[in-house]
JSON list of C-alpha atoms in Angstrom, two decimals:
[
{"chain": "A", "resi": 268, "resn": "UNK", "atom": "CA", "xyz": [38.19, -174.26, -117.35]},
{"chain": "A", "resi": 269, "resn": "UNK", "atom": "CA", "xyz": [41.82, -174.17, -117.90]},
{"chain": "A", "resi": 270, "resn": "UNK", "atom": "CA", "xyz": [43.31, -171.07, -117.77]},
{"chain": "A", "resi": 271, "resn": "UNK", "atom": "CA", "xyz": [46.61, -169.78, -119.07]},
{"chain": "A", "resi": 272, "resn": "UNK", "atom": "CA", "xyz": [48.34, -167.90, -118.08]},
{"chain": "A", "resi": 273, "resn": "UNK", "atom": "CA", "xyz": [47.51, -166.26, -114.62]},
{"chain": "A", "resi": 274, "resn": "UNK", "atom": "CA", "xyz": [50.38, -164.04, -114.79]},
{"chain": "A", "resi": 275, "resn": "UNK", "atom": "CA", "xyz": [48.70, -161.91, -116.92]},
{"chain": "A", "resi": 276, "resn": "UNK", "atom": "CA", "xyz": [46.02, -161.40, -114.15]},
{"chain": "A", "resi": 277, "resn": "UNK", "atom": "CA", "xyz": [48.82, -160.92, -111.80]},
{"chain": "A", "resi": 278, "resn": "UNK", "atom": "CA", "xyz": [50.99, -158.74, -113.79]},
{"chain": "A", "resi": 279, "resn": "UNK", "atom": "CA", "xyz": [48.34, -156.49, -115.03]},
{"chain": "A", "resi": 280, "resn": "UNK", "atom": "CA", "xyz": [46.55, -156.12, -111.35]},
{"chain": "A", "resi": 281, "resn": "UNK", "atom": "CA", "xyz": [49.99, -154.88, -109.61]},
{"chain": "A", "resi": 282, "resn": "UNK", "atom": "CA", "xyz": [50.07, -152.66, -112.57]},
{"chain": "A", "resi": 283, "resn": "UNK", "atom": "CA", "xyz": [46.72, -151.39, -112.03]},
{"chain": "A", "resi": 284, "resn": "UNK", "atom": "CA", "xyz": [45.36, -152.27, -108.54]},
{"chain": "A", "resi": 285, "resn": "UNK", "atom": "CA", "xyz": [41.71, -150.60, -109.22]},
{"chain": "A", "resi": 286, "resn": "UNK", "atom": "CA", "xyz": [41.46, -153.76, -111.13]},
{"chain": "A", "resi": 287, "resn": "UNK", "atom": "CA", "xyz": [42.66, -156.65, -109.20]},
{"chain": "A", "resi": 288, "resn": "UNK", "atom": "CA", "xyz": [39.29, -157.27, -107.05]},
{"chain": "A", "resi": 289, "resn": "UNK", "atom": "CA", "xyz": [36.91, -157.56, -110.99]},
{"chain": "A", "resi": 290, "resn": "UNK", "atom": "CA", "xyz": [40.34, -159.83, -112.54]},
{"chain": "A", "resi": 291, "resn": "UNK", "atom": "CA", "xyz": [39.99, -162.32, -109.24]},
{"chain": "A", "resi": 292, "resn": "UNK", "atom": "CA", "xyz": [36.25, -162.45, -109.18]},
{"chain": "A", "resi": 293, "resn": "UNK", "atom": "CA", "xyz": [36.78, -163.28, -113.28]},
{"chain": "A", "resi": 294, "resn": "UNK", "atom": "CA", "xyz": [39.30, -166.01, -112.82]},
{"chain": "A", "resi": 295, "resn": "UNK", "atom": "CA", "xyz": [37.37, -167.83, -110.02]},
{"chain": "A", "resi": 296, "resn": "UNK", "atom": "CA", "xyz": [34.13, -167.32, -111.97]},
{"chain": "A", "resi": 297, "resn": "UNK", "atom": "CA", "xyz": [35.80, -169.27, -115.18]},
{"chain": "A", "resi": 298, "resn": "UNK", "atom": "CA", "xyz": [38.06, -170.88, -113.25]},
{"chain": "A", "resi": 299, "resn": "UNK", "atom": "CA", "xyz": [35.50, -172.90, -111.04]},
{"chain": "A", "resi": 300, "resn": "UNK", "atom": "CA", "xyz": [33.08, -173.78, -114.26]},
{"chain": "A", "resi": 301, "resn": "UNK", "atom": "CA", "xyz": [33.24, -175.64, -117.43]},
{"chain": "A", "resi": 302, "resn": "UNK", "atom": "CA", "xyz": [31.65, -174.28, -120.16]},
{"chain": "A", "resi": 303, "resn": "UNK", "atom": "CA", "xyz": [30.58, -175.52, -123.60]},
{"chain": "A", "resi": 304, "resn": "UNK", "atom": "CA", "xyz": [29.37, -172.92, -125.79]},
{"chain": "A", "resi": 305, "resn": "UNK", "atom": "CA", "xyz": [29.87, -169.03, -125.59]},
{"chain": "A", "resi": 306, "resn": "UNK", "atom": "CA", "xyz": [26.15, -168.63, -124.82]},
{"chain": "A", "resi": 307, "resn": "UNK", "atom": "CA", "xyz": [26.71, -170.88, -121.39]},
{"chain": "A", "resi": 308, "resn": "UNK", "atom": "CA", "xyz": [29.39, -168.32, -120.85]},
{"chain": "A", "resi": 309, "resn": "UNK", "atom": "CA", "xyz": [27.51, -165.24, -121.23]},
{"chain": "A", "resi": 310, "resn": "UNK", "atom": "CA", "xyz": [24.94, -166.33, -118.86]},
{"chain": "A", "resi": 311, "resn": "UNK", "atom": "CA", "xyz": [27.76, -165.49, -116.87]},
{"chain": "A", "resi": 312, "resn": "UNK", "atom": "CA", "xyz": [29.59, -162.57, -117.97]},
{"chain": "A", "resi": 313, "resn": "UNK", "atom": "CA", "xyz": [26.62, -161.07, -119.80]},
{"chain": "A", "resi": 314, "resn": "UNK", "atom": "CA", "xyz": [28.39, -158.49, -121.51]},
{"chain": "A", "resi": 315, "resn": "UNK", "atom": "CA", "xyz": [31.12, -160.68, -122.88]},
{"chain": "A", "resi": 316, "resn": "UNK", "atom": "CA", "xyz": [31.77, -159.66, -126.81]},
{"chain": "A", "resi": 317, "resn": "UNK", "atom": "CA", "xyz": [32.81, -162.25, -130.17]},
{"chain": "A", "resi": 318, "resn": "UNK", "atom": "CA", "xyz": [35.32, -160.32, -131.89]},
{"chain": "A", "resi": 319, "resn": "UNK", "atom": "CA", "xyz": [37.22, -160.77, -135.16]},
{"chain": "A", "resi": 320, "resn": "UNK", "atom": "CA", "xyz": [37.19, -164.62, -133.35]},
{"chain": "A", "resi": 321, "resn": "UNK", "atom": "CA", "xyz": [38.40, -164.00, -129.62]},
{"chain": "A", "resi": 322, "resn": "UNK", "atom": "CA", "xyz": [36.08, -162.96, -126.54]},
{"chain": "A", "resi": 323, "resn": "UNK", "atom": "CA", "xyz": [36.64, -159.67, -125.39]},
{"chain": "A", "resi": 324, "resn": "UNK", "atom": "CA", "xyz": [35.65, -159.18, -121.37]},
{"chain": "A", "resi": 325, "resn": "UNK", "atom": "CA", "xyz": [34.34, -155.77, -119.69]},
{"chain": "A", "resi": 326, "resn": "UNK", "atom": "CA", "xyz": [36.44, -155.64, -116.70]},
{"chain": "A", "resi": 327, "resn": "UNK", "atom": "CA", "xyz": [36.25, -153.09, -113.61]},
{"chain": "A", "resi": 328, "resn": "UNK", "atom": "CA", "xyz": [32.75, -151.79, -115.20]},
{"chain": "A", "resi": 329, "resn": "UNK", "atom": "CA", "xyz": [33.99, -151.32, -118.58]},
{"chain": "A", "resi": 330, "resn": "UNK", "atom": "CA", "xyz": [37.54, -149.50, -117.94]},
{"chain": "A", "resi": 331, "resn": "UNK", "atom": "CA", "xyz": [39.34, -152.71, -118.66]},
{"chain": "A", "resi": 332, "resn": "UNK", "atom": "CA", "xyz": [38.81, -155.13, -120.77]},
{"chain": "A", "resi": 333, "resn": "UNK", "atom": "CA", "xyz": [39.85, -158.65, -121.21]},
{"chain": "A", "resi": 334, "resn": "UNK", "atom": "CA", "xyz": [40.64, -160.40, -124.37]},
{"chain": "A", "resi": 335, "resn": "UNK", "atom": "CA", "xyz": [40.85, -164.51, -124.41]},
{"chain": "A", "resi": 336, "resn": "UNK", "atom": "CA", "xyz": [40.79, -167.00, -126.83]},
{"chain": "A", "resi": 337, "resn": "UNK", "atom": "CA", "xyz": [38.87, -169.84, -125.51]},
{"chain": "A", "resi": 338, "resn": "UNK", "atom": "CA", "xyz": [38.97, -173.90, -127.14]},
{"chain": "A", "resi": 339, "resn": "UNK", "atom": "CA", "xyz": [35.38, -175.18, -124.94]},
{"chain": "A", "resi": 340, "resn": "UNK", "atom": "CA", "xyz": [35.88, -178.44, -126.43]},
{"chain": "A", "resi": 341, "resn": "UNK", "atom": "CA", "xyz": [39.16, -178.52, -124.75]},
{"chain": "A", "resi": 342, "resn": "UNK", "atom": "CA", "xyz": [38.33, -176.07, -121.53]},
{"chain": "A", "resi": 343, "resn": "UNK", "atom": "CA", "xyz": [41.73, -174.63, -122.24]},
{"chain": "A", "resi": 344, "resn": "UNK", "atom": "CA", "xyz": [41.16, -169.89, -121.66]},
{"chain": "A", "resi": 345, "resn": "UNK", "atom": "CA", "xyz": [44.47, -168.29, -123.45]},
{"chain": "A", "resi": 346, "resn": "UNK", "atom": "CA", "xyz": [44.62, -164.90, -122.67]},
{"chain": "A", "resi": 347, "resn": "UNK", "atom": "CA", "xyz": [45.69, -163.14, -124.76]},
{"chain": "A", "resi": 348, "resn": "UNK", "atom": "CA", "xyz": [45.91, -159.29, -123.70]},
{"chain": "A", "resi": 349, "resn": "UNK", "atom": "CA", "xyz": [44.60, -157.26, -120.64]},
{"chain": "A", "resi": 350, "resn": "UNK", "atom": "CA", "xyz": [44.98, -153.91, -121.68]},
{"chain": "A", "resi": 351, "resn": "UNK", "atom": "CA", "xyz": [42.60, -150.22, -120.84]},
{"chain": "A", "resi": 352, "resn": "UNK", "atom": "CA", "xyz": [40.25, -149.54, -122.43]},
{"chain": "A", "resi": 353, "resn": "UNK", "atom": "CA", "xyz": [41.34, -146.70, -124.73]},
{"chain": "A", "resi": 354, "resn": "UNK", "atom": "CA", "xyz": [44.24, -148.93, -125.49]},
{"chain": "A", "resi": 355, "resn": "UNK", "atom": "CA", "xyz": [41.55, -151.53, -126.62]},
{"chain": "A", "resi": 356, "resn": "UNK", "atom": "CA", "xyz": [39.59, -148.48, -128.84]},
{"chain": "A", "resi": 357, "resn": "UNK", "atom": "CA", "xyz": [43.16, -148.54, -130.76]},
{"chain": "A", "resi": 358, "resn": "UNK", "atom": "CA", "xyz": [43.11, -151.89, -131.90]},
{"chain": "A", "resi": 359, "resn": "UNK", "atom": "CA", "xyz": [46.32, -152.66, -132.28]},
{"chain": "A", "resi": 360, "resn": "UNK", "atom": "CA", "xyz": [45.81, -156.07, -129.99]},
{"chain": "A", "resi": 361, "resn": "UNK", "atom": "CA", "xyz": [43.88, -157.74, -133.37]},
{"chain": "A", "resi": 362, "resn": "UNK", "atom": "CA", "xyz": [46.40, -158.35, -135.30]}
]
């Protein structure tokens, strides 16, 4: 899959260093795998949820959330946001 944009992962990892290893792992798995459906993606990421047209991944044992728009037909992953759990709970990312 083509991930847009790695810059968000890098910047979040600098701000929250304990997230870096999990984000890098997520990045490499998704980048090296072509998913055709959400069901296939859940085989690697069983905690991923489909919320309001976006896919939400738990990062670092549910401490952080990565929110992405995934176009399976085009093999594109657009990272919309990476948030702390408390930021995610506020729900402002849904706008």
